[in-house]
CSV table of C-alpha atoms in Angstrom, one decimal:
chain,number,residue,atom,x,y,z
A,757,MET,CA,77.4,95.6,98.6
A,758,LYS,CA,78.8,97.1,101.8
A,759,ARG,CA,81.3,99.1,99.7
A,760,LYS,CA,78.7,100.3,97.3
A,761,TYR,CA,76.4,101.4,100.2
A,762,LEU,CA,79.3,103.4,101.9
A,763,SER,CA,80.3,105.1,98.7
A,764,ILE,CA,76.6,106.2,98.1
A,765,LEU,CA,76.3,107.4,101.7
A,766,LEU,CA,79.5,109.3,101.5
A,767,VAL,CA,78.4,111.1,98.3
A,768,LEU,CA,75.1,112.0,99.9
A,769,VAL,CA,76.9,113.4,103.0
A,770,LEU,CA,79.3,115.4,100.9
A,771,VAL,CA,76.7,116.8,98.5
A,772,VAL,CA,74.4,117.8,101.4
A,773,THR,CA,77.3,119.5,103.3
A,774,LEU,CA,78.5,121.3,100.1
A,775,ALA,CA,75.0,122.6,99.5
A,776,ALA,CA,74.8,123.8,103.1
A,777,CYS,CA,78.2,125.4,103.0
A,778,SER,CA,77.6,127.2,99.7
A,779,ASN,CA,74.6,128.9,101.3
A,780,SER,CA,76.4,129.9,104.4
A,781,GLY,CA,77.4,133.5,104.9
A,782,ASP,CA,80.6,132.2,106.7
A,783,ASN,CA,82.0,131.0,103.4
A,784,ASN,CA,81.5,134.1,101.2
A,785,ASP,CA,85.2,134.3,100.7
A,786,ALA,CA,85.7,130.6,99.7
A,787,THR,CA,86.5,130.0,96.1
A,788,PRO,CA,83.6,128.1,94.6
A,789,PRO,CA,84.7,124.6,93.5
A,790,ALA,CA,83.4,125.1,89.9
A,791,GLU,CA,86.0,127.9,89.5
A,792,THR,CA,88.9,125.9,90.8
A,793,THR,CA,91.0,124.8,87.8
A,794,THR,CA,94.5,123.3,87.6
A,795,ASN,CA,95.0,124.6,84.1
A,796,GLY,CA,95.5,128.1,85.4
A,797,ALA,CA,97.6,127.1,88.3
A,798,GLU,CA,101.1,127.5,86.6
A,799,GLY,CA,102.8,130.7,87.7
A,800,LYS,CA,100.7,131.1,90.9
A,801,ASP,CA,102.3,132.9,93.7
A,802,THR,CA,100.3,130.9,96.3
A,803,VAL,CA,99.1,127.3,96.2
A,804,GLU,CA,96.6,126.0,98.6
A,805,VAL,CA,97.2,122.3,99.5
A,806,GLY,CA,94.7,120.3,101.6
A,807,ILE,CA,96.3,117.3,103.3
A,808,ALA,CA,94.2,114.7,105.2
A,809,ILE,CA,96.1,112.3,107.4
A,810,TYR,CA,94.2,109.2,108.8
A,811,ARG,CA,95.6,109.8,112.3
A,812,PHE,CA,98.4,112.1,113.7
A,813,ASP,CA,99.5,109.7,116.4
A,814,ASP,CA,100.8,107.0,114.0
A,815,ASN,CA,104.6,106.8,114.1
A,816,PHE,CA,105.1,106.4,110.3
A,817,MET,CA,102.6,109.0,109.3
A,818,THR,CA,104.2,111.5,111.8
A,819,LEU,CA,107.5,111.1,110.0
A,820,TYR,CA,105.7,111.3,106.6
A,821,ARG,CA,103.8,114.4,107.6
A,822,GLU,CA,106.8,116.2,109.1
A,823,GLU,CA,108.9,115.5,106.0
A,824,LEU,CA,106.1,116.7,103.7
A,825,GLU,CA,106.0,120.0,105.6
A,826,LYS,CA,109.7,120.3,105.4
A,827,TYR,CA,109.9,119.5,101.7
A,828,PHE,CA,107.2,121.9,100.7
A,829,ALA,CA,109.1,124.6,102.7
A,830,GLU,CA,112.2,123.8,100.6
A,831,LEU,CA,110.1,124.0,97.3
A,832,SER,CA,108.8,127.4,98.4
A,833,ALA,CA,112.4,128.7,99.1
A,834,GLU,CA,113.6,127.4,95.7
A,835,THR,CA,110.7,128.6,93.6
A,836,GLY,CA,109.3,131.6,95.5
A,837,VAL,CA,105.8,130.0,95.4
A,838,THR,CA,104.1,129.9,98.7
A,839,TYR,CA,102.6,126.5,99.6
A,840,ASN,CA,99.9,126.9,102.2
A,841,LEU,CA,99.4,123.5,103.8
A,842,ASP,CA,96.2,122.8,105.6
A,843,ILE,CA,96.9,119.5,107.4
A,844,GLN,CA,94.0,117.7,109.1
A,845,ASP,CA,94.0,114.9,111.6
A,846,GLY,CA,91.3,112.3,110.7
A,847,LYS,CA,91.6,110.8,114.1
A,848,GLN,CA,91.0,107.3,112.5
A,849,ASP,CA,87.4,108.3,111.9
A,850,GLN,CA,86.1,108.4,108.3
A,851,ALA,CA,83.2,110.6,109.1
A,852,THR,CA,85.6,113.2,110.7
A,853,GLN,CA,87.9,112.9,107.7
A,854,THR,CA,85.0,113.2,105.2
A,855,GLU,CA,84.0,116.5,106.7
A,856,GLN,CA,87.6,117.7,106.5
A,857,ILE,CA,87.9,116.8,102.8
A,858,ASN,CA,84.5,118.4,102.1
A,859,ASN,CA,85.9,121.6,103.6
A,860,PHE,CA,88.9,121.4,101.4
A,861,ILE,CA,86.6,121.2,98.4
A,862,THR,CA,84.4,124.1,99.5
A,863,GLN,CA,87.5,126.2,100.2
A,864,GLY,CA,88.7,125.5,96.6
A,865,LYS,CA,92.0,124.0,97.4
A,866,ASP,CA,94.4,123.7,94.4
A,867,VAL,CA,95.2,120.1,95.2
A,868,MET,CA,94.5,117.5,97.9
A,869,ILE,CA,96.9,114.9,99.4
A,870,LEU,CA,94.8,112.2,101.1
A,871,ASN,CA,95.8,109.5,103.4
A,872,LEU,CA,92.3,107.9,103.9
A,873,VAL,CA,90.9,106.3,107.1
A,874,ASP,CA,88.8,104.0,105.0
A,875,ILE,CA,89.9,103.4,101.5
A,876,THR,CA,86.5,102.3,100.3
A,877,ALA,CA,85.6,106.0,100.5
A,878,ALA,CA,88.0,106.8,97.6
A,879,ASN,CA,85.5,106.6,94.8
A,880,ALA,CA,83.0,108.9,96.3
A,881,ILE,CA,85.8,111.4,97.1
A,882,ILE,CA,87.2,111.2,93.6
A,883,ASP,CA,83.7,112.0,92.2
A,884,LEU,CA,83.4,115.1,94.4
A,885,ALA,CA,86.9,116.2,93.6
A,886,LYS,CA,86.4,115.7,89.9
A,887,ASN,CA,83.2,117.8,89.9
A,888,ALA,CA,85.2,120.5,91.7
A,889,ASP,CA,88.3,120.1,89.4
A,890,ILE,CA,90.6,119.6,92.4
A,891,PRO,CA,93.2,116.9,91.6
A,892,VAL,CA,94.1,114.2,94.2
A,893,VAL,CA,97.2,112.5,95.3
A,894,PHE,CA,96.5,109.5,97.5
A,895,ILE,CA,99.2,108.4,99.8
A,896,ASN,CA,100.1,105.4,102.0
A,897,ARG,CA,96.7,103.6,101.7
A,898,GLU,CA,96.0,102.4,98.2
A,899,PRO,CA,92.6,102.7,96.6
A,900,GLU,CA,91.2,99.9,94.5
A,901,THR,CA,92.2,99.8,90.9
A,902,ILE,CA,88.6,100.5,89.8
A,903,ASP,CA,88.7,103.8,91.7
A,904,MET,CA,91.9,104.8,90.0
A,905,LYS,CA,90.2,104.7,86.6
A,906,LEU,CA,87.6,107.3,87.6
A,907,TRP,CA,89.7,110.4,86.8
A,908,PRO,CA,92.8,109.4,84.9
A,909,GLY,CA,95.7,111.9,84.9
A,910,LYS,CA,94.3,113.9,87.8
A,911,THR,CA,94.2,111.2,90.4
A,912,THR,CA,97.2,109.2,91.5
A,913,TYR,CA,98.6,107.0,94.1
A,914,VAL,CA,102.1,107.4,95.7
A,915,GLY,CA,103.2,104.6,97.9
A,916,ALA,CA,105.1,101.3,98.4
A,917,ASP,CA,104.1,97.8,97.5
A,918,ALA,CA,103.3,96.2,100.9
A,919,THR,CA,103.9,92.6,99.5
A,920,GLN,CA,107.5,93.6,99.2
A,921,SER,CA,107.7,94.6,103.0
A,922,GLY,CA,106.1,91.3,104.0
A,923,THR,CA,108.4,89.3,101.8
A,924,PHE,CA,111.4,91.0,103.3
A,925,GLN,CA,110.2,90.2,106.8
A,926,GLY,CA,109.9,86.5,106.0
A,927,GLU,CA,113.2,86.4,104.3
A,928,MET,CA,115.0,88.0,107.3
A,929,ILE,CA,113.7,85.2,109.4
A,930,ALA,CA,114.7,82.6,106.8
A,931,ASP,CA,118.2,84.1,106.8
A,932,THR,CA,118.7,83.6,110.5
A,933,PRO,CA,121.2,80.9,111.6
A,934,ASN,CA,118.5,78.5,112.7
A,935,GLN,CA,115.9,79.8,110.2
A,936,GLY,CA,113.6,80.8,113.0
A,937,ASP,CA,113.5,77.3,114.5
A,938,PHE,CA,115.0,77.6,118.0
A,939,ASN,CA,113.7,74.3,119.3
A,940,GLY,CA,114.7,72.3,116.3
A,941,ASP,CA,111.3,70.7,115.7
A,942,GLY,CA,111.3,71.6,112.0
A,943,LYS,CA,108.6,74.3,112.4
A,944,ILE,CA,108.7,78.1,112.8
A,945,SER,CA,106.1,78.8,115.6
A,946,TYR,CA,105.0,82.3,115.4
A,947,ILE,CA,102.4,84.9,116.1
A,948,MET,CA,101.4,87.9,114.0
A,949,LEU,CA,100.7,91.4,115.3
A,950,GLN,CA,98.4,92.8,112.6
A,951,GLY,CA,97.5,96.4,111.9
A,952,ASP,CA,94.0,97.3,110.7
A,953,PRO,CA,92.7,94.1,109.2
A,954,GLN,CA,90.8,96.1,106.6
A,955,ASN,CA,93.9,97.8,105.5
A,956,VAL,CA,95.6,96.3,102.4
A,957,ASP,CA,99.1,96.9,103.7
A,958,ALA,CA,98.3,94.9,106.9
A,959,GLN,CA,96.7,92.1,104.8
A,960,GLN,CA,99.7,91.9,102.4
A,961,ARG,CA,102.4,92.1,105.1
A,962,THR,CA,100.6,89.4,107.0
A,963,ASP,CA,100.2,87.1,104.0
A,964,PHE,CA,103.5,87.6,102.2
A,965,SER,CA,105.8,87.4,105.3
A,966,ILE,CA,104.5,83.8,105.7
A,967,LYS,CA,104.6,83.1,102.0
A,968,ALA,CA,108.3,84.0,102.0
A,969,LEU,CA,108.9,81.3,104.6
A,970,VAL,CA,107.0,78.7,102.5
A,971,ASP,CA,108.9,79.8,99.3
A,972,ALA,CA,112.1,79.2,101.2
A,973,GLY,CA,111.1,75.6,101.9
A,974,LEU,CA,110.3,76.2,105.6
A,975,THR,CA,107.2,75.2,107.6
A,976,PRO,CA,105.4,78.1,109.4
A,977,ASP,CA,103.3,77.1,112.4
A,978,PRO,CA,100.9,79.8,113.5
A,979,LEU,CA,100.2,79.5,117.3
A,980,SER,CA,97.0,81.7,117.0
A,981,GLU,CA,95.0,83.8,114.5
A,982,PRO,CA,96.6,87.2,113.8
A,983,TYR,CA,96.3,89.5,116.8
A,984,GLN,CA,94.3,92.7,115.8
A,985,ALA,CA,96.7,95.2,117.4
A,986,ASN,CA,95.6,98.0,115.0
A,987,TRP,CA,99.1,99.5,114.6
A,988,ASP,CA,99.1,100.4,118.3
A,989,SER,CA,102.2,99.9,120.5
A,990,ALA,CA,100.2,99.4,123.7
A,991,LYS,CA,98.1,96.6,122.0
A,992,GLY,CA,101.3,95.1,120.6
A,993,GLN,CA,102.7,94.9,124.1
A,994,GLU,CA,99.4,93.5,125.5
A,995,PHE,CA,99.0,90.8,122.8
A,996,THR,CA,102.6,89.8,123.0
A,997,ALA,CA,102.5,89.4,126.7
A,998,ASN,CA,99.3,87.3,126.4
A,999,ALA,CA,101.0,85.1,123.8
A,1000,LEU,CA,104.2,84.6,125.8
A,1001,ALA,CA,102.1,83.6,128.8
A,1002,GLN,CA,100.1,81.2,126.8
A,1003,PHE,CA,102.7,79.6,124.6
A,1004,GLY,CA,106.0,80.1,126.6
A,1005,MET,CA,109.1,78.9,124.9
A,1006,ASP,CA,107.1,77.5,122.0
A,1007,LEU,CA,106.8,81.0,120.6
A,1008,GLU,CA,109.8,81.5,118.4
A,1009,VAL,CA,109.0,84.4,116.1
A,1010,VAL,CA,106.9,87.6,116.4
A,1011,PHE,CA,105.9,89.2,113.1
A,1012,SER,CA,104.7,92.7,113.5
A,1013,ASN,CA,103.0,94.7,110.6
A,1014,ASN,CA,104.7,97.8,111.9
A,1015,ASP,CA,107.5,99.0,114.2
A,1016,GLY,CA,105.1,100.7,116.6
A,1017,MET,CA,103.5,97.3,117.6
A,1018,ALA,CA,107.0,95.8,117.6
A,1019,MET,CA,108.2,98.4,120.1
A,1020,GLY,CA,105.4,97.2,122.4
A,1021,ALA,CA,106.3,93.6,121.8
A,1022,ILE,CA,109.9,94.3,122.9
A,1023,GLN,CA,108.7,95.5,126.4
A,1024,SER,CA,106.7,92.2,126.8
A,1025,ILE,CA,109.6,90.0,125.6
A,1026,GLU,CA,111.9,91.6,128.1
A,1027,ALA,CA,109.4,91.4,130.9
A,1028,ALA,CA,109.1,87.7,130.3
A,1029,GLY,CA,112.8,87.3,130.5
A,1030,ARG,CA,113.3,86.4,126.9
A,1031,LYS,CA,116.0,87.8,124.7
A,1032,VAL,CA,115.5,88.7,121.1
A,1033,ASN,CA,117.9,86.9,118.6
A,1034,GLU,CA,118.8,84.5,121.5
A,1035,ASP,CA,115.6,82.6,122.0
A,1036,ILE,CA,113.0,84.6,120.1
A,1037,TYR,CA,113.0,86.7,116.9
A,1038,LEU,CA,111.1,89.9,116.2
A,1039,VAL,CA,110.7,91.8,112.9
A,1040,GLY,CA,108.7,95.0,112.1
A,1041,VAL,CA,108.2,97.4,109.2
A,1042,ASP,CA,108.9,101.2,108.9
A,1043,ALA,CA,112.4,101.6,110.3
A,1044,ILE,CA,111.3,104.3,112.6
A,1045,PRO,CA,114.1,105.9,114.7
A,1046,GLU,CA,113.1,103.7,117.8
A,1047,ALA,CA,113.3,100.6,115.7
A,1048,VAL,CA,116.7,101.5,114.2
A,1049,GLN,CA,118.0,102.1,117.8
A,1050,ALA,CA,116.6,98.7,118.9
A,1051,LEU,CA,118.5,97.0,116.1
A,1052,ALA,CA,121.6,98.5,117.5
A,1053,ASP,CA,120.7,97.4,121.0
A,1054,GLY,CA,120.0,93.9,119.8
A,1055,THR,CA,116.4,93.9,120.8
A,1056,LEU,CA,115.0,93.7,117.3
A,1057,THR,CA,115.9,91.2,114.6
A,1058,GLY,CA,115.1,93.3,111.6
A,1059,THR,CA,112.8,95.9,110.1
A,1060,VAL,CA,111.9,97.2,106.6
A,1061,LEU,CA,112.3,100.8,105.6
A,1062,ASN,CA,109.0,102.2,104.6
A,1063,ASP,CA,110.6,105.2,102.8
A,1064,HIS,CA,108.6,108.2,104.1
A,1065,TYR,CA,111.4,110.5,102.8
A,1066,ASN,CA,111.0,109.7,99.1
A,1067,GLN,CA,107.3,109.0,99.3
A,1068,SER,CA,106.6,112.4,100.7
A,1069,HIS,CA,108.8,114.1,98.3
A,1070,THR,CA,107.3,112.3,95.4
A,1071,ALA,CA,103.8,113.1,96.6
A,1072,ALA,CA,104.7,116.8,96.8
A,1073,ASP,CA,106.4,116.8,93.4
A,1074,VAL,CA,103.4,115.1,91.8
A,1075,ALA,CA,101.0,117.6,93.5
A,1076,VAL,CA,103.0,120.4,92.0
A,1077,GLU,CA,102.7,118.9,88.6
A,1078,LEU,CA,98.9,118.6,89.0
A,1079,VAL,CA,98.6,122.2,90.2
A,1080,ASN,CA,100.5,123.2,87.0
A,1081,GLY,CA,97.9,121.5,84.9
A,1082,LYS,CA,99.8,118.4,83.9
A,1083,ASP,CA,98.5,114.9,83.7
A,1084,VAL,CA,100.3,112.4,85.9
A,1085,GLU,CA,100.8,108.7,86.1
A,1086,ASN,CA,98.3,106.4,87.9
A,1087,TYR,CA,100.9,105.0,90.3
A,1088,TYR,CA,104.3,106.1,91.7
A,1089,TRP,CA,106.1,103.3,93.7
A,1090,ILE,CA,109.0,103.7,96.1
A,1091,ASP,CA,110.8,100.5,97.0
A,1092,TYR,CA,111.0,99.2,100.5
A,1093,VAL,CA,114.5,98.4,102.0
A,1094,ARG,CA,115.6,95.6,104.2
A,1095,VAL,CA,117.1,96.8,107.4
A,1096,VAL,CA,119.2,94.6,109.6
A,1097,ASP,CA,121.8,97.2,110.5
A,1098,GLN,CA,121.5,100.9,111.3
A,1099,SER,CA,123.3,101.8,108.0
A,1100,ASP,CA,120.6,100.1,106.1
A,1101,ALA,CA,118.1,102.7,107.2
A,1102,GLU,CA,120.0,105.7,105.8
A,1103,LEU,CA,117.7,107.9,103.8
A,1104,LYS,CA,118.8,108.7,100.3
A,1105,ASP,CA,117.2,110.0,97.2
A,1106,ALA,CA,115.4,107.3,95.1
A,1107,GLU,CA,113.5,107.6,91.9
A,1108,PRO,CA,109.9,106.3,91.9
A,1109,ARG,CA,108.7,103.6,89.5
A,1110,THR,CA,105.6,104.5,87.6
A,1111,GLU,CA,102.9,102.3,86.5
A,1112,THR,CA,99.5,102.4,84.6
A,1113,VAL,CA,96.3,101.1,86.3
A,1114,GLU,CA,96.3,98.4,83.6
A,1115,GLU,CA,99.9,97.3,84.4
A,1116,ALA,CA,99.0,97.3,88.1
A,1117,GLU,CA,95.9,95.1,87.5
A,1118,ALA,CA,97.9,92.6,85.4
A,1119,ARG,CA,100.6,92.5,88.1
A,1120,TYR,CA,98.1,92.0,90.8
A,1121,ALA,CA,96.3,89.2,88.9
A,1122,GLU,CA,99.7,87.4,88.3
A,1123,ARG,CA,100.5,87.8,92.0
A,1124,ALA,CA,97.2,86.2,93.1
A,1125,LYS,CA,97.9,83.0,91.1
């Protein structure tokens, strides 16, 4: 019910704002949405790309955004087509981002690349984009499969399967010499630094890191409910410090849904006089440069490469296909990579795996068993 209410509210907000903007003298030069078509885009000298990022101060999305800008510049140099990127910071507020996306629509962008603050807004946004004939590439935060059926061929998702990253985290702990059990009591006593609990990546990394331990025949022992650190380094530091003070040497493993929070955890671990890989383990996700350096320094047990390089390139390539009037696949997946050494994080070209929404639904149903 909450999702349905939010969707209706977003549609009403967008429609009202569209009507207001269409009557404003300030927008006389904007291309009306009804006249924006992908079919005539092939051969354009200039392509207008609206890019909405859920927040700019996220470590991973900063890497993603910078690589996206770099790659579009390379495409421009290769093809002679000018790609004008309008990149907006959603500041982790869906109302702010909704207004930004609405502006993209009223301006008649040729294509939108969207990293939503709240993924439940996807269906309302797809409806508005479809009415304006502006194709959409969702990135990083996956809409529900029901939403991916609303405008097949013109709406796609480019990302990585977060269950894979969580599984790799658990496997890295299972592969340590003592399998995460420093005190030899037969249990892996851990805490979880979780990102946004409403975010599917956070949920899946949380669940599947622990599932990997169970699948390996080990006994995970949560010392607390997941700490809601919301992808933030400062909160990762705070919650880890609290856990170390409360649980002391009983705390053997810190799982972090991303490297940003893990970097905060390192500070608290060192302040408490503990040593990663000697009396506590710490694993993250993203393989940001700071985390890769921490691996080399011995202050991080492992991370998982969330491949911003190939994800951003694929998102741009798919956006160009959409601008050229082509139908695209429902999903483009880039595999995560286990990183326990600096060399594991080396960026290299990788081909995406494609999937239909029906195939995704069948895979998700099988995974839920």
